[in-house]
Coordinates of N, CA and C in Angstrom, one line a residue:
S130 N 4.0 11.0 -12.5 CA 3.4 10.5 -13.6 C 3.3 11.4 -15.0
V131 N 3.7 10.9 -16.0 CA 3.6 11.4 -17.4 C 2.4 12.0 -17.7
K132 N 1.5 11.2 -17.5 CA 0.0 11.6 -17.9 C -0.5 12.8 -17.1
T133 N -0.3 12.9 -15.9 CA -1.1 13.8 -14.8 C 0.1 14.5 -14.7
G134 N 1.5 14.8 -14.7 CA 2.2 15.6 -14.3 C 2.7 15.7 -12.9
G135 N 1.9 14.7 -12.2 CA 2.0 14.9 -10.8 C 2.5 13.6 -10.2
I136 N 2.7 13.6 -8.8 CA 3.5 12.4 -8.3 C 2.7 11.9 -7.1
S137 N 2.2 10.5 -7.2 CA 1.8 9.9 -5.9 C 2.4 9.1 -5.2
I138 N 2.8 9.4 -4.2 CA 3.5 8.4 -3.3 C 2.9 7.2 -3.1
A139 N 1.6 7.3 -2.6 CA 0.6 6.3 -2.6 C 0.6 5.1 -3.4
D140 N 0.4 5.6 -4.8 CA 0.4 4.8 -5.7 C 1.8 4.1 -6.0
F141 N 3.0 4.6 -5.9 CA 4.0 4.2 -6.2 C 4.4 3.2 -5.1
Y142 N 4.1 3.3 -3.7 CA 4.1 2.1 -2.9 C 3.3 1.0 -3.3
A143 N 1.9 1.3 -3.6 CA 1.1 0.2 -3.9 C 1.5 -0.3 -5.0
R144 N 2.3 0.1 -5.8 CA 2.6 -0.8 -7.1 C 4.0 -1.6 -6.7
R145 N 4.9 -1.0 -5.8 CA 5.7 -1.7 -5.4 C 5.3 -2.7 -4.2
A146 N 4.4 -2.7 -3.5 CA 4.0 -3.8 -2.8 C 3.4 -4.9 -3.5
R147 N 2.4 -4.7 -4.6 CA 1.7 -5.5 -5.8 C 3.1 -6.6 -6.4
R148 N 4.1 -5.9 -6.6 CA 5.4 -6.4 -7.4 C 6.2 -7.4 -6.5
L149 N 6.4 -6.7 -5.4 CA 7.5 -7.4 -4.4 C 6.9 -8.3 -3.3
L150 N 6.0 -7.8 -2.6 CA 5.6 -8.4 -1.7 C 5.3 -9.8 -1.6
P151 N 4.5 -10.2 -2.4 CA 4.2 -11.9 -2.7 C 5.3 -12.7 -2.8
A152 N 6.3 -12.7 -3.8 CA 7.5 -13.4 -3.8 C 8.3 -13.3 -2.6
A153 N 8.6 -12.2 -1.8 CA 9.1 -12.4 -0.8 C 8.7 -12.9 0.4
S154 N 7.3 -12.5 0.5 CA 6.7 -12.9 1.8 C 6.6 -14.4 1.5
L155 N 6.4 -15.3 0.2 CA 6.3 -16.6 0.3 C 7.9 -17.3 0.4
V156 N 8.9 -16.5 0.2 CA 10.2 -17.3 0.3 C 10.6 -17.1 1.9
L157 N 10.2 -15.9 2.5 CA 10.3 -16.0 4.2 C 9.6 -17.0 4.8
I158 N 8.4 -17.2 4.1 CA 7.8 -18.2 5.0 C 8.0 -19.6 4.9
V159 N 8.5 -19.9 3.7 CA 8.9 -21.3 3.1 C 10.3 -21.5 4.0
T160 N 11.5 -20.4 4.3 CA 12.6 -20.6 4.9 C 12.4 -20.8 6.1
A161 N 11.8 -20.0 6.8 CA 11.4 -20.0 8.2 C 10.7 -21.5 8.4
V162 N 10.1 -22.0 7.5 CA 9.5 -23.3 8.0 C 10.7 -24.7 7.8
L163 N 11.3 -24.6 6.6 CA 12.5 -25.3 6.4 C 13.5 -25.3 7.4
G164 N 14.0 -24.0 7.8 CA 14.8 -23.6 8.9 C 14.6 -24.4 10.3
W165 N 13.5 -24.2 10.6 CA 12.7 -24.5 11.9 C 13.2 -25.9 11.8
A166 N 13.0 -26.9 10.6 CA 13.0 -28.3 10.8 C 14.7 -28.8 10.3
L167 N 15.2 -27.9 9.8 CA 16.5 -28.5 9.6 C 17.9 -27.9 10.3
L168 N 17.7 -26.4 10.8 CA 18.8 -25.9 11.6 C 18.8 -26.3 13.0
P169 N 20.2 -26.1 13.7 CA 20.3 -26.6 15.1 C 19.9 -25.2 15.9
G170 N 19.8 -25.4 17.2 CA 18.8 -24.3 18.1 C 19.6 -23.2 17.7
P171 N 20.7 -22.8 17.9 CA 21.2 -21.5 18.0 C 20.9 -20.8 16.6
D172 N 20.9 -21.5 15.8 CA 20.7 -20.9 14.2 C 19.2 -20.9 13.9
R173 N 18.4 -21.4 14.7 CA 16.9 -21.3 14.7 C 16.6 -20.0 15.3
L174 N 17.1 -19.8 16.2 CA 16.9 -18.2 17.0 C 17.6 -17.3 16.1
N175 N 18.9 -17.3 15.6 CA 19.1 -16.4 14.5 C 18.0 -16.0 13.5
L176 N 17.6 -17.6 12.6 CA 16.6 -17.3 11.9 C 15.3 -16.7 11.7
G177 N 15.0 -16.8 13.3 CA 13.7 -16.3 13.7 C 13.9 -14.8 13.7
T178 N 14.9 -14.3 14.7 CA 15.2 -13.0 14.1 C 15.3 -12.3 12.9
D179 N 16.0 -13.0 11.9 CA 16.3 -12.6 10.7 C 14.8 -12.7 9.9
V180 N 14.0 -13.4 10.1 CA 12.8 -13.5 9.4 C 11.7 -12.0 10.0
I181 N 12.0 -12.0 11.2 CA 11.1 -10.8 11.5 C 11.9 -9.6 11.1
A182 N 13.1 -9.3 11.2 CA 13.9 -8.1 10.7 C 13.6 -8.1 9.2
A183 N 13.7 -9.1 8.5 CA 13.3 -9.0 6.9 C 12.0 -8.6 6.6
T184 N 11.2 -8.7 7.5 CA 9.4 -8.5 7.5 C 9.5 -7.0 7.5
F185 N 10.1 -6.5 8.3 CA 9.9 -4.9 8.4 C 11.4 -4.4 7.7
Y186 N 12.1 -5.1 6.8 CA 12.9 -4.5 6.0 C 14.3 -3.9 6.9
V187 N 14.6 -4.4 7.8 CA 15.7 -3.9 8.9 C 16.8 -5.1 8.9
I188 N 16.7 -6.0 8.5 CA 17.8 -7.2 8.1 C 19.1 -6.7 8.0
N189 N 19.2 -5.6 7.4 CA 20.7 -5.2 6.9 C 21.2 -4.7 8.3
W190 N 20.7 -4.3 9.3 CA 21.2 -3.6 10.4 C 21.4 -4.7 11.1
A191 N 20.4 -6.0 11.5 CA 20.6 -6.9 12.3 C 21.8 -7.8 11.8
L192 N 22.1 -7.9 11.0 CA 23.2 -8.6 10.1 C 24.5 -7.8 10.7
A193 N 24.4 -6.2 10.4 CA 25.6 -5.8 10.9 C 26.1 -5.8 12.2
I194 N 24.8 -5.9 13.0 CA 25.1 -6.1 14.7 C 25.6 -7.2 14.9
R195 N 25.3 -8.2 14.0 CA 25.7 -9.6 14.5 C 27.1 -9.9 13.9
S196 N 27.3 -9.2 12.9 CA 28.9 -9.5 12.3 C 30.0 -8.8 13.3
V197 N 29.6 -8.1 14.3 CA 30.5 -7.6 15.0 C 30.2 -8.3 16.6
D198 N 29.3 -9.3 16.4 CA 29.0 -9.9 18.2 C 29.8 -11.4 18.2
Y199 N 30.6 -11.1 19.2 CA 31.7 -11.9 19.1 C 31.0 -13.5 19.7
L200 N 29.9 -13.1 20.4 CA 29.2 -14.4 20.6 C 28.3 -15.1 19.5
A201 N 28.3 -14.5 18.2 CA 28.0 -14.9 17.3 C 28.9 -15.0 16.0
E202 N 30.0 -15.2 16.4 CA 31.3 -15.7 15.4 C 31.2 -16.7 14.7
D203 N 30.8 -17.8 15.5 CA 30.6 -19.3 14.7 C 29.0 -19.4 14.2
A204 N 28.6 -18.5 14.2 CA 26.9 -18.9 13.7 C 26.9 -18.9 12.0
A205 N 26.3 -19.8 11.8 CA 26.2 -20.1 10.0 C 25.6 -18.8 9.4
P206 N 25.9 -18.6 8.0 CA 25.7 -17.5 7.3 C 23.8 -17.7 7.5
S207 N 23.1 -16.6 7.5 CA 21.8 -16.7 7.7 C 21.1 -16.9 6.3
A208 N 20.1 -17.9 6.4 CA 19.6 -18.1 5.2 C 18.8 -17.0 4.5
L209 N 18.7 -15.9 5.0 CA 18.1 -15.0 4.6 C 18.9 -13.5 4.5
Q210 N 20.1 -13.7 4.4 CA 21.4 -12.9 4.5 C 21.2 -12.1 3.2
H211 N 20.6 -12.2 2.2 CA 20.2 -11.6 0.8 C 19.2 -10.8 0.9
Y212 N 18.6 -10.7 1.9 CA 17.5 -9.8 2.1 C 17.9 -8.3 2.6
W213 N 19.4 -8.3 2.8 CA 19.7 -6.8 3.0 C 19.5 -6.1 2.1
S214 N 19.9 -6.3 0.8 CA 19.7 -5.2 -0.3 C 18.2 -5.1 -0.3
L215 N 17.1 -5.7 -0.4 CA 15.8 -5.5 -0.4 C 15.5 -4.3 0.7
S216 N 16.1 -4.9 2.1 CA 15.8 -3.6 3.1 C 16.5 -2.3 2.7
V217 N 17.8 -2.2 2.1 CA 18.4 -1.2 2.0 C 17.6 -0.2 0.9
E218 N 17.0 -1.1 0.0 CA 16.2 -0.3 -1.1 C 15.1 0.3 -0.4
E219 N 14.2 -0.3 0.3 CA 13.1 0.1 0.8 C 13.2 1.2 1.9
Q220 N 14.7 0.9 2.6 CA 14.7 2.4 3.3 C 15.1 3.5 2.6
F221 N 15.6 3.3 1.5 CA 15.8 4.5 0.4 C 14.5 4.8 0.2
Y222 N 13.5 4.2 -0.4 CA 12.2 4.4 -1.0 C 11.5 5.2 0.4
V223 N 11.8 5.1 1.8 CA 10.9 5.8 2.7 C 11.3 6.7 2.8
V224 N 12.8 7.2 2.3 CA 13.3 8.4 2.8 C 13.6 9.6 1.7
W225 N 13.7 8.9 0.7 CA 13.7 9.6 -0.8 C 12.4 10.7 -1.1
P226 N 11.1 10.0 -0.7 CA 10.1 10.9 -0.9 C 9.8 12.0 0.2
L227 N 10.4 11.9 1.3 CA 10.5 12.8 2.5 C 11.5 14.0 1.9
V228 N 12.8 13.3 1.2 CA 13.6 14.5 0.6 C 13.0 15.1 -0.3
I229 N 12.3 14.6 -1.1 CA 11.5 15.3 -2.4 C 10.8 16.8 -1.9
I230 N 9.8 16.0 -1.0 CA 8.8 17.1 -0.3 C 9.5 18.0 0.4
V231 N 10.6 17.9 1.3 CA 11.2 18.9 1.8 C 11.8 19.7 0.7
G232 N 12.1 19.2 -0.5 CA 12.9 20.1 -1.2 C 11.9 20.9 -2.2
L233 N 11.3 20.3 -2.3 CA 9.7 21.3 -3.0 C 9.3 22.2 -2.0
V234 N 9.3 22.0 -0.6 CA 8.8 23.2 0.0 C 9.7 24.3 0.0
L235 N 11.2 23.7 0.3 CA 12.2 24.5 0.4 C 12.5 25.6 -1.0
A236 N 12.1 24.8 -2.1 CA 12.1 25.4 -3.4 C 11.2 26.6 -3.6
R237 N 10.1 26.3 -3.0 CA 8.8 27.3 -2.9 C 9.2 28.6 -2.2
R238 N 9.6 28.3 -0.9 CA 10.1 29.3 -0.2 C 11.2 30.1 -0.5
L239 N 12.1 29.6 -1.4 CA 13.3 30.3 -2.0 C 13.0 30.9 -3.2
S240 N 11.9 30.3 -3.7 CA 11.3 30.8 -5.3 C 12.4 30.4 -6.1
V241 N 12.9 29.3 -5.9 CA 14.0 28.8 -7.1 C 13.4 27.4 -7.9
R242 N 13.9 27.0 -8.8 CA 13.2 25.9 -9.5 C 13.6 24.6 -8.7
A243 N 12.7 23.7 -8.4 CA 12.7 22.5 -7.5 C 13.4 21.4 -8.3
K244 N 13.6 21.2 -9.5 CA 14.5 20.0 -9.9 C 15.8 20.4 -9.7
P245 N 16.5 21.4 -9.9 CA 17.9 21.7 -9.8 C 18.2 21.5 -8.4
L246 N 17.3 22.3 -7.5 CA 17.4 22.0 -6.1 C 17.7 20.6 -5.8
L247 N 16.8 19.8 -6.1 CA 16.5 18.3 -5.6 C 17.8 17.6 -6.3
F248 N 18.3 18.1 -7.5 CA 19.2 17.2 -8.2 C 20.6 17.8 -7.0
G249 N 20.8 18.9 -6.7 CA 22.1 19.2 -6.1 C 21.8 18.6 -4.5
V250 N 20.7 18.5 -4.3 CA 20.5 17.8 -2.5 C 21.0 16.5 -2.8
L251 N 20.4 15.7 -3.8 CA 21.0 14.4 -4.1 C 22.1 14.1 -4.3
S252 N 22.5 15.0 -5.0 CA 24.2 14.9 -5.4 C 24.9 15.1 -4.0
V253 N 24.6 15.7 -3.5 CA 25.4 16.0 -1.9 C 25.1 14.7 -1.3
I254 N 23.8 14.5 -0.8 CA 23.6 13.0 -0.3 C 24.6 12.0 -0.7
A255 N 24.4 11.7 -2.1 CA 25.4 10.6 -3.0 C 26.9 10.7 -2.4
L256 N 27.4 11.9 -2.7 CA 28.9 12.1 -2.6 C 29.1 11.8 -0.9
A257 N 28.3 12.2 0.1 CA 28.6 11.8 1.4 C 28.5 10.5 1.6
S258 N 27.2 9.8 1.1 CA 27.5 8.2 1.4 C 28.6 7.4 0.6
L259 N 28.8 8.0 -0.5 CA 30.3 7.5 -1.2 C 31.4 7.6 -0.3
T260 N 31.5 8.8 0.4 CA 32.9 9.0 0.9 C 32.8 8.1 2.4
Y261 N 31.6 8.3 2.8 CA 31.4 7.5 4.0 C 31.7 5.8 3.7
S262 N 31.2 5.6 2.8 CA 31.5 3.8 2.3 C 32.8 3.7 2.1
V263 N 33.6 4.8 1.4 CA 35.0 4.2 1.5 C 35.7 4.4 2.6
V264 N 35.7 5.5 3.7 CA 36.2 5.5 4.8 C 36.0 4.3 5.8
H265 N 34.4 3.8 5.8 CA 34.0 3.0 6.7 C 34.3 1.5 6.1
T266 N 34.4 1.3 5.0 CA 34.9 0.2 4.6 C 36.3 -0.3 5.0
A267 N 37.3 0.6 4.8 CA 38.6 0.4 5.2 C 38.8 0.3 6.7
A268 N 37.8 0.9 7.4 CA 38.0 0.6 8.8 C 37.1 -0.9 9.3
S269 N 36.1 -0.8 8.7 CA 35.2 -1.8 9.1 C 34.4 -2.8 8.0
P270 N 35.1 -3.7 7.3 CA 34.4 -3.9 6.0 C 33.0 -5.0 6.4
A271 N 33.4 -5.6 7.6 CA 31.9 -6.5 8.0 C 30.8 -5.7 8.1
T272 N 30.6 -4.8 8.8 CA 29.5 -3.9 8.9 C 29.2 -3.0 7.7
A273 N 30.4 -2.5 7.0 CA 30.3 -1.6 5.9 C 29.3 -2.4 4.9
Y274 N 29.2 -3.4 4.8 CA 28.7 -4.5 3.5 C 27.3 -4.1 3.7
F275 N 26.7 -4.1 5.2 CA 25.4 -4.0 5.4 C 24.8 -2.8 5.7
Y276 N 25.7 -1.6 6.2 CA 25.2 -0.2 6.4 C 24.4 0.2 5.3
T277 N 23.3 0.8 5.7 CA 22.4 1.7 4.6 C 23.3 2.9 4.2
T278 N 23.7 3.3 5.3 CA 24.7 4.7 4.7 C 26.0 4.2 3.9
T279 N 26.4 3.2 3.9 CA 27.2 3.1 2.7 C 26.7 2.7 1.3
R280 N 25.4 2.8 1.4 CA 24.8 2.0 0.0 C 24.0 2.9 -0.6
V281 N 23.6 4.1 0.3 CA 22.7 5.0 -0.3 C 23.1 5.7 -1.6
W282 N 24.2 6.1 -1.9 CA 25.0 6.4 -3.0 C 24.8 5.8 -4.3
E283 N 24.5 4.4 -4.0 CA 24.3 3.2 -5.0 C 22.8 3.4 -5.8
L284 N 21.8 3.8 -4.9 CA 20.4 4.2 -5.4 C 20.4 5.5 -5.8
A285 N 21.1 6.6 -5.3 CA 21.0 7.6 -5.6 C 21.8 8.0 -6.7
I286 N 22.6 7.2 -7.2 CA 22.8 7.3 -8.7 C 21.6 7.1 -9.5
G287 N 21.2 6.2 -9.6 CA 19.8 6.0 -10.3 C 18.7 7.0 -10.1
A288 N 18.8 7.5 -9.1 CA 17.7 8.7 -8.9 C 18.1 10.0 -9.7
L289 N 19.6 10.0 -9.6 CA 20.2 11.0 -10.2 C 19.9 10.9 -12.0
L290 N 20.1 10.1 -12.3 CA 20.0 9.8 -13.5 C 18.6 10.1 -13.9
A291 N 17.5 9.8 -13.2 CA 16.3 10.1 -13.7 C 15.9 11.4 -14.1
F292 N 16.8 12.5 -13.3 CA 16.8 13.7 -13.6 C 17.0 14.2 -14.9
L293 N 17.6 12.9 -15.6 CA 18.5 13.6 -16.8 C 18.3 13.0 -18.1
V294 N 17.0 12.3 -18.0 CA 16.5 11.3 -18.9 C 15.9 12.2 -20.1
L295 N 15.3 13.5 -19.9 CA 15.1 14.0 -21.0 C 16.3 14.5 -22.0
R296 N 17.1 14.9 -21.2 CA 18.6 15.6 -21.7 C 19.4 14.3 -22.6
L297 N 19.1 13.1 -22.3 CA 19.9 11.9 -22.5 C 19.0 11.4 -23.6
T298 N 18.0 11.7 -23.9 CA 17.3 11.4 -25.1 C 17.8 11.8 -26.5
A299 N 18.5 13.1 -26.1 CA 19.4 13.6 -27.4 C 20.8 13.3 -27.7
L300 N 20.9 12.1 -26.8 CA 22.5 11.7 -26.8 C 22.8 11.3 -28.4
P301 N 23.8 11.5 -29.0 CA 24.1 10.9 -30.7 C 24.3 9.6 -30.4
R302 N 24.0 8.9 -31.3 CA 24.1 7.3 -31.5 C 25.5 6.8 -31.1
I303 N 26.5 7.8 -31.3 CA 27.9 7.1 -31.6 C 28.3 7.3 -30.0
A304 N 27.8 8.4 -29.3 CA 28.1 8.4 -27.9 C 27.2 7.5 -26.9
A305 N 26.1 7.0 -27.6 CA 25.4 5.9 -26.9 C 26.1 4.4 -26.9
E306 N 26.5 4.3 -28.1 CA 27.4 3.0 -28.5 C 28.3 3.2 -27.2
V307 N 29.4 4.0 -27.5 CA 30.4 4.4 -26.4 C 30.0 3.8 -24.9
L308 N 29.2 4.7 -24.5 CA 28.7 4.5 -23.2 C 28.0 3.3 -22.6
S309 N 27.2 2.6 -23.5 CA 26.8 1.4 -23.3 C 27.8 0.3 -23.2
G310 N 28.8 0.5 -24.4 CA 30.1 -0.4 -24.1 C 31.0 -0.6 -23.3
I311 N 31.3 0.8 -22.6 CA 31.9 0.9 -21.6 C 31.2 0.4 -20.4
G312 N 29.5 0.6 -20.2 CA 29.3 0.3 -19.0 C 28.9 -1.4 -18.8
L313 N 28.8 -2.0 -20.3 CA 28.8 -3.5 -20.3 C 30.1 -4.1 -19.8
V314 N 31.3 -3.6 -20.3 CA 32.5 -4.2 -19.7 C 32.6 -3.8 -18.3
L315 N 32.3 -2.8 -17.8 CA 32.3 -2.5 -16.2 C 31.5 -3.5 -15.6
V316 N 30.4 -3.6 -16.0 CA 29.5 -4.7 -15.0 C 30.0 -6.0 -15.2
L317 N 30.6 -6.5 -16.3 CA 31.0 -7.9 -16.9 C 32.5 -7.8 -16.1
G318 N 33.2 -6.9 -16.2 CA 34.4 -6.7 -15.2 C 34.2 -7.1 -13.8
G319 N 33.5 -6.4 -13.1 CA 32.8 -6.5 -11.8 C 32.5 -7.8 -11.7
A320 N 31.8 -8.3 -12.4 CA 31.0 -9.7 -12.1 C 32.2 -10.8 -11.9
F321 N 33.5 -10.6 -13.2 CA 34.5 -11.8 -12.9 C 35.8 -11.4 -12.2
L322 N 35.8 -10.5 -12.0 CA 37.2 -9.8 -11.8 C 37.5 -9.4 -10.1
L323 N 36.3 -9.1 -9.6 CA 36.3 -8.8 -8.2 C 35.8 -9.9 -7.5
D324 N 36.7 -10.3 -6.6 CA 36.5 -11.4 -5.7 C 36.2 -11.1 -4.2
E325 N 36.5 -11.9 -3.3 CA 36.3 -12.0 -2.0 C 37.3 -11.1 -1.1
K326 N 38.5 -11.0 -2.0 CA 39.7 -10.2 -1.4 C 39.4 -8.5 -1.7
V327 N 38.4 -8.3 -2.3 CA 38.1 -6.7 -2.4 C 37.3 -6.2 -1.2
A328 N 37.9 -5.6 -0.6 CA 37.0 -4.8 0.6 C 35.9 -4.1 -0.4
W329 N 34.4 -4.3 0.4 CA 33.5 -4.1 -0.3 C 32.5 -3.5 0.8
P330 N 31.8 -2.4 0.4 CA 31.5 -1.7 -0.9 C 32.6 -1.0 -1.3
G331 N 33.0 0.2 -0.4 CA 33.8 0.8 -0.8 C 34.0 1.5 -2.2
S332 N 35.2 2.3 -2.6 CA 35.2 2.7 -4.2 C 35.1 1.6 -5.1
W333 N 35.2 0.2 -4.8 CA 35.5 -0.5 -5.9 C 34.0 -0.8 -6.5
A334 N 32.9 -0.5 -5.6 CA 31.6 -0.6 -6.0 C 30.9 0.3 -6.8
L335 N 31.9 1.2 -7.1 CA 31.9 2.2 -8.4 C 31.7 1.2 -9.7
V336 N 32.4 0.3 -9.8 CA 32.6 -0.5 -10.9 C 31.3 -0.7 -11.6
P337 N 30.5 -1.6 -10.8 CA 29.0 -2.3 -11.5 C 27.9 -1.4 -11.4
T338 N 28.0 -0.4 -10.4 CA 27.3 0.7 -10.5 C 27.2 1.8 -11.3
V339 N 28.4 2.6 -11.7 CA 28.5 3.1 -12.9 C 28.1 2.7 -14.1
G340 N 29.0 1.2 -14.4 CA 28.4 0.2 -15.4 C 26.8 0.4 -15.5
A341 N 26.2 -0.1 -14.8 CA 24.5 -0.2 -15.0 C 24.1 1.2 -15.4
A342 N 24.5 2.5 -14.7 CA 23.8 3.5 -15.1 C 24.4 4.1 -16.3
L343 N 25.5 4.0 -17.1 CA 25.8 4.0 -18.3 C 25.3 3.4 -19.1
I344 N 24.6 1.9 -18.8 CA 24.0 1.5 -19.8 C 22.4 1.8 -19.9
I345 N 22.0 2.4 -18.7 CA 20.7 3.0 -18.9 C 20.6 4.0 -19.6
A346 N 21.8 5.1 -19.4 CA 21.8 6.5 -19.9 C 21.9 6.5 -21.2
A347 N 22.5 5.4 -21.7 CA 22.6 5.3 -23.4 C 21.2 4.7 -23.9
G348 N 20.3 3.9 -22.9 CA 19.3 3.3 -23.5 C 18.1 4.4 -23.6
C349 N 18.4 5.4 -22.9 CA 17.3 6.6 -23.1 C 17.4 7.1 -24.4
S350 N 18.5 7.2 -25.0 CA 18.4 7.8 -26.4 C 18.3 6.8 -27.4
T351 N 18.7 5.4 -27.4 CA 18.6 4.6 -28.5 C 18.5 2.9 -27.9
Q352 N 17.8 2.2 -28.4 CA 17.5 0.7 -28.1 C 18.1 -0.1 -29.0
R353 N 18.8 0.7 -30.1 CA 19.6 0.1 -31.1 C 21.2 0.0 -31.0
T354 N 21.8 0.1 -29.7 CA 23.3 0.2 -29.6 C 23.6 -1.5 -29.7
V355 N 24.8 -1.9 -29.7 CA 25.1 -3.2 -29.7 C 24.8 -3.9 -28.3
T356 N 25.0 -2.9 -27.1 CA 24.6 -3.6 -25.9 C 23.4 -4.0 -25.9
A357 N 22.5 -3.1 -26.4 CA 20.9 -3.1 -26.1 C 20.3 -4.3 -26.8
R358 N 21.0 -4.4 -28.0 CA 20.5 -5.5 -28.9 C 21.1 -6.8 -27.9
L359 N 22.3 -7.0 -27.5 CA 22.6 -8.3 -26.8 C 22.1 -8.7 -25.4
L360 N 21.4 -7.3 -24.9 CA 20.4 -7.4 -23.6 C 19.2 -8.1 -24.2
S361 N 18.8 -7.7 -25.1 CA 17.3 -7.9 -25.9 C 17.0 -9.2 -26.4
L362 N 18.2 -9.9 -26.3 CA 18.0 -11.3 -26.8 C 17.3 -12.2 -25.9
K363 N 16.2 -13.1 -26.9 CA 15.4 -13.7 -26.1 C 15.7 -14.3 -24.4
P364 N 17.1 -15.0 -24.6 CA 17.5 -15.5 -23.5 C 17.6 -14.5 -22.3
M365 N 18.4 -13.2 -22.5 CA 18.7 -12.5 -21.7 C 17.4 -11.9 -20.9
V366 N 16.6 -11.6 -21.6 CA 15.2 -11.2 -21.5 C 14.4 -12.3 -20.5
W367 N 14.4 -13.6 -20.7 CA 14.1 -14.5 -20.1 C 14.5 -14.6 -18.6
I368 N 15.9 -14.7 -18.6 CA 16.4 -14.5 -17.6 C 16.2 -13.2 -16.4
G369 N 16.1 -12.2 -17.2 CA 15.7 -10.8 -16.7 C 14.5 -11.0 -15.9
G370 N 13.3 -11.4 -16.7 CA 12.3 -11.9 -15.9 C 12.3 -12.6 -14.6
L371 N 13.1 -13.6 -14.7 CA 13.0 -14.5 -13.6 C 14.1 -14.1 -12.5
S372 N 14.9 -12.8 -12.8 CA 15.9 -12.5 -11.9 C 15.6 -12.4 -10.4
Y373 N 14.3 -11.6 -10.3 CA 14.0 -11.3 -8.9 C 13.6 -12.7 -8.0
A374 N 12.8 -13.6 -8.8 CA 12.4 -14.8 -8.1 C 14.1 -15.6 -7.9
I375 N 14.7 -15.5 -9.1 CA 16.1 -16.4 -8.8 C 17.1 -15.9 -7.5
Y376 N 17.0 -14.3 -7.3 CA 17.6 -13.9 -6.2 C 16.9 -14.2 -5.0
L377 N 15.4 -14.2 -4.9 CA 15.2 -14.4 -3.7 C 15.3 -15.9 -3.1
W378 N 15.2 -17.0 -4.2 CA 15.3 -18.2 -3.7 C 16.7 -19.0 -3.6
H379 N 17.6 -18.5 -4.4 CA 19.2 -18.9 -4.5 C 19.6 -19.1 -3.2
W380 N 19.9 -18.1 -2.4 CA 20.6 -18.4 -0.9 C 19.8 -19.1 -0.3
P381 N 18.6 -19.3 0.5 CA 17.9 -19.9 1.1 C 18.2 -21.3 0.7
L382 N 18.0 -21.7 -0.5 CA 18.2 -23.1 -0.9 C 19.6 -23.6 -1.0
I383 N 20.8 -22.8 -1.1 CA 22.0 -23.0 -1.2 C 22.3 -23.3 0.5
T384 N 22.1 -22.4 1.2 CA 22.5 -22.8 2.9 C 21.5 -23.9 3.5
L385 N 20.5 -23.8 3.3 CA 19.7 -24.8 3.8 C 20.1 -26.2 3.2
A386 N 20.3 -26.4 2.2 CA 20.8 -27.6 1.6 C 22.0 -28.3 2.2
Q387 N 23.0 -27.6 2.7 CA 24.3 -27.6 3.4 C 24.1 -28.3 4.6
Q388 N 22.5 -28.4 5.5 CA 22.2 -28.9 6.8 C 22.4 -30.5 6.7

């Protein structure tokens, strides 16, 4: 907290629960009811498993197991398949506070500054995860897509960026323009140029992830870049406000409408 100078993990989780759980729970309930009414028997069983797995934020592992289960090869895509990303995110937010606590204890015992130590530890974790993502994606893209261990580096980049916020506030305007412009090109390029032929996540996931990080980094310095002004347009802000709900609802509606 900027006001208190301390960290409250309980408050952090409480804020996340208030912001995310109501909408996510509603989609789970509606999808379960509609799925039971519309899906055939075998797919009902899979959906029931996915509802439970999504509730406990482990659906990404359930989907990874199913992706290599030859008995499930003909199963329809899960109506809750998109919940894999929420699961990865929550798993990260369970482990990351523990890493912080261990890092703080270690820094005190070694009599070193905590922030550089934590930055170094997270950098190692991010690099290890990225390396594993590249290797595992080449060997088994079906499971690599859902594994938490192939995705940690994407969230870790955001966490590493948080360590640099104060330094980034001093970024010159021209540097912010360049970084945000490159970031926007990477994000848009990833959206329109990367397709199903690209093994994912692997190294290609660096394109949108680094792009988003560059836009955020530039925004720490100024909100007057061309990119920032584009993203601040009313339609963009409106879509951003609805983005979480759109993400939750779009996939169940698409998959169940095909039944």
